[in-house]
C-alpha cells in the first residue's frame, strides 16, 4: 500500500490547512499576517537591512488602490489588501518562475484565494473588472519597488511595469521594517477594513 503524501500544513494558530482542498474555517488572519510578514518579495534581492515582505507590499497595493479608485468600497479595499494572501503558505514566486512552473501554481493559488475570500465575507471569485483594477495598483507598486529597492533603472522598470504618474505615488513610501512590525501593520489594516464592512 502506497503511503499518501501529506497535503496539509500546521499553522501557528493550530489549524491544519489542507493546501489541495482549503476551507474557509481553516483560515485565520493571524496566520496570514505572520506568514506574509516573513515572505520576501523579489526573492529577497532588495536593498536594506530587512527583506521587503509581502505584508508590506500588500499594504502598499491597498493604499495605491484606494488612491486610484477613491469610490472603492471597503470590501474592494479588503480584497486589494488580500490580493497576495495565498502566499502566506505557498510563498512568493517571481513571474519568470511562475511561468516555468506552469498552471499548477496558479490552480493552488486560486483555491487558496477562494477560501480566504469566503472566510472574510468576500466573493470566492473576483469580478474581472475588480481584478484588473487591483492588478493596476499592483503594477504601480512593482514599479516603485523595482526602482527604489530592487536595483532597476527607471527605464527598465517602465518597460516591465509601466511608469505611474508621479502624483499617484507622492507621499507613499517603501517600508523596510522588522517582520513583527509588518505583521502588526497588516493585521491592524485588515481589522479596520473588516470593521468598516456593512
Coordinates of C-alpha atoms in Angstrom, one line a residue:
X1 CA 0.0 0.0 0.0
X2 CA 1.4 3.4 -1.0
X3 CA 1.8 6.0 1.7
X4 CA -0.3 9.0 1.0
X5 CA 1.6 12.3 0.7
X6 CA 0.7 14.9 3.3
X7 CA -1.1 17.8 1.8
X8 CA -1.8 19.9 4.9
X9 CA 0.3 22.4 6.8
X10 CA 0.0 23.0 10.5
X11 CA -0.4 26.7 11.1
X12 CA 0.7 28.6 14.2
X13 CA -3.0 29.1 15.2
X14 CA -3.2 25.3 15.4
X15 CA -5.3 25.0 12.3
X16 CA -4.4 22.3 9.7
X17 CA -4.7 23.9 6.3
X18 CA -5.3 21.4 3.5
X19 CA -3.4 23.0 0.6
X20 CA -5.2 21.0 -2.0
X21 CA -8.7 21.5 -0.6
X22 CA -8.6 24.5 1.7
X23 CA -11.7 25.5 3.6
X24 CA -12.6 29.0 5.0
X25 CA -12.8 27.6 8.5
X26 CA -9.1 26.8 8.5
X27 CA -8.1 30.4 7.5
X28 CA -7.0 32.8 10.3
X29 CA -5.8 36.3 9.7
X30 CA -3.1 35.9 12.3
X31 CA -1.6 33.1 10.2
X32 CA -1.9 35.1 7.0
X33 CA -0.3 38.2 8.6
X34 CA 2.5 36.2 10.2
X35 CA 3.3 34.3 7.0
X36 CA 3.2 37.3 4.7
X37 CA 5.5 39.3 7.1
X38 CA 8.1 36.6 6.7
X39 CA 7.8 36.1 2.9
X40 CA 10.3 38.2 1.0
X41 CA 9.3 39.9 -2.3
X42 CA 11.9 39.9 -5.2
X43 CA 13.4 36.6 -3.8
X44 CA 15.0 38.8 -1.1
X45 CA 17.1 40.7 -3.6
X46 CA 16.3 44.1 -2.2
X47 CA 18.4 46.8 -0.6
X48 CA 18.2 47.4 3.1
X49 CA 18.6 45.6 6.4
X50 CA 15.2 43.9 6.2
X51 CA 13.6 41.9 3.5
X52 CA 10.7 43.7 1.8
X53 CA 7.8 41.4 2.8
X54 CA 4.6 40.5 1.0
X55 CA 2.8 42.1 4.0
X56 CA 4.4 45.4 3.3
X57 CA 3.7 45.0 -0.4
X58 CA 0.0 44.2 0.3
X59 CA -0.3 47.4 2.4
X60 CA 1.2 49.5 -0.4
X61 CA -1.1 47.9 -3.0
X62 CA -4.1 48.6 -0.9
X63 CA -3.0 52.2 -0.3
X64 CA -2.4 52.7 -4.1
X65 CA -5.7 51.0 -5.0
X66 CA -7.6 53.3 -2.5
X67 CA -5.9 56.3 -4.1
X68 CA -6.5 55.2 -7.6
X69 CA -10.2 54.4 -7.0
X70 CA -11.5 56.7 -4.4
X71 CA -15.0 55.4 -4.7
X72 CA -13.9 51.8 -3.9
X73 CA -15.9 50.0 -1.3
X74 CA -14.4 48.7 1.9
X75 CA -14.9 45.2 0.6
X76 CA -12.9 46.1 -2.6
X77 CA -10.1 47.6 -0.4
X78 CA -10.1 44.5 1.7
X79 CA -9.8 42.4 -1.5
X80 CA -6.8 44.5 -2.6
X81 CA -5.1 44.1 0.8
X82 CA -5.6 40.3 0.5
X83 CA -4.6 40.1 -3.2
X84 CA -1.4 38.1 -2.4
X85 CA -2.7 36.4 0.8
X86 CA -2.3 32.8 -0.6
X87 CA 1.5 33.4 -0.5
X88 CA 1.4 33.0 3.3
X89 CA 1.6 29.3 2.6
X90 CA 2.8 28.9 -1.0
X91 CA 5.4 31.7 -0.9
X92 CA 6.1 34.4 -3.5
X93 CA 7.5 33.4 -6.8
X94 CA 8.8 36.0 -9.2
X95 CA 7.0 36.0 -12.6
X96 CA 9.7 34.1 -14.5
X97 CA 9.5 31.2 -12.0
X98 CA 5.7 31.2 -12.1
X99 CA 5.8 30.9 -15.9
X100 CA 8.3 28.0 -15.6
X101 CA 6.2 26.1 -13.0
X102 CA 3.1 26.4 -15.1
X103 CA -0.6 26.2 -14.3
X104 CA -0.2 24.0 -11.1
X105 CA 0.9 27.0 -9.1
X106 CA -2.0 29.1 -10.4
X107 CA -4.6 26.5 -9.5
X108 CA -3.2 26.2 -6.0
X109 CA -3.3 30.0 -5.6
X110 CA -6.9 30.1 -6.9
X111 CA -8.2 27.5 -4.4
X112 CA -6.5 29.3 -1.5
X113 CA -7.7 32.7 -2.7
X114 CA -11.3 31.4 -2.8
X115 CA -11.1 30.0 0.7
X116 CA -9.6 33.2 2.1
X117 CA -12.2 35.4 0.4
X118 CA -15.1 33.3 1.7
X119 CA -13.5 33.4 5.2
X120 CA -13.8 37.2 5.3
X121 CA -17.1 37.6 3.6
X122 CA -15.8 38.3 0.1
X123 CA -16.9 36.6 -3.2
X124 CA -14.9 33.4 -3.8
X125 CA -14.2 34.5 -7.4
X126 CA -13.4 38.2 -8.2
X127 CA -15.3 40.1 -10.8
X128 CA -12.8 40.6 -13.7
X129 CA -13.1 44.4 -13.5
X130 CA -12.1 44.4 -9.9
X131 CA -9.2 42.0 -10.6
X132 CA -8.0 44.3 -13.3
X133 CA -8.1 47.4 -11.0
X134 CA -6.2 45.6 -8.3
X135 CA -3.6 44.5 -10.9
X136 CA -3.1 48.1 -12.0
X137 CA -2.3 49.1 -8.4
X138 CA 0.0 46.0 -8.1
X139 CA 1.9 47.2 -11.2
X140 CA 2.4 50.7 -9.7
X141 CA 3.7 49.0 -6.6
X142 CA 6.0 46.8 -8.6
X143 CA 7.4 49.9 -10.4
X144 CA 8.0 51.7 -7.0
X145 CA 9.7 48.6 -5.5
X146 CA 11.8 47.9 -8.6
X147 CA 13.2 51.5 -8.7
X148 CA 13.5 52.1 -5.0
X149 CA 14.8 48.9 -3.6
X150 CA 15.3 46.2 -6.3
X151 CA 18.0 47.9 -8.3
X152 CA 16.1 48.5 -11.6
X153 CA 16.7 51.7 -13.6
X154 CA 13.6 53.8 -14.2
X155 CA 13.8 52.9 -17.9
X156 CA 14.0 49.1 -17.2
X157 CA 11.1 49.3 -14.7
X158 CA 9.0 51.3 -17.1
X159 CA 9.5 48.6 -19.7
X160 CA 8.3 45.8 -17.4
X161 CA 5.7 47.6 -15.2
X162 CA 4.8 50.9 -16.9
X163 CA 5.5 54.2 -15.3
X164 CA 3.0 55.7 -12.9
X165 CA 2.1 59.4 -12.7
X166 CA 4.2 61.0 -10.0
X167 CA 1.2 62.4 -8.3
X168 CA -0.1 58.8 -7.8
X169 CA 2.8 57.7 -5.7
X170 CA 3.5 61.1 -3.9
X171 CA 3.8 60.6 -0.2
X172 CA 3.8 56.8 -0.4
X173 CA 7.0 55.2 0.8
X174 CA 8.5 51.7 0.7
X175 CA 8.8 50.4 4.2
X176 CA 11.5 48.0 5.3
X177 CA 10.9 47.0 8.9
X178 CA 11.1 44.0 11.1
X179 CA 8.6 41.3 10.4
X180 CA 6.8 41.8 13.7
X181 CA 6.0 45.4 12.7
X182 CA 4.9 44.5 9.2
X183 CA 2.7 41.7 10.7
X184 CA 1.1 44.2 13.2
X185 CA 0.5 46.8 10.5
X186 CA -1.1 44.3 8.2
X187 CA -3.3 42.9 11.0
X188 CA -4.4 46.4 12.0
X189 CA -5.3 47.4 8.5
X190 CA -7.3 44.2 8.0
X191 CA -9.2 44.8 11.2
X192 CA -10.0 48.3 10.2
X193 CA -11.3 47.3 6.8
X194 CA -13.2 44.3 8.2
X195 CA -14.9 46.6 10.9
X196 CA -16.0 49.0 8.2
X197 CA -17.8 46.4 6.1
X198 CA -21.6 46.8 6.1

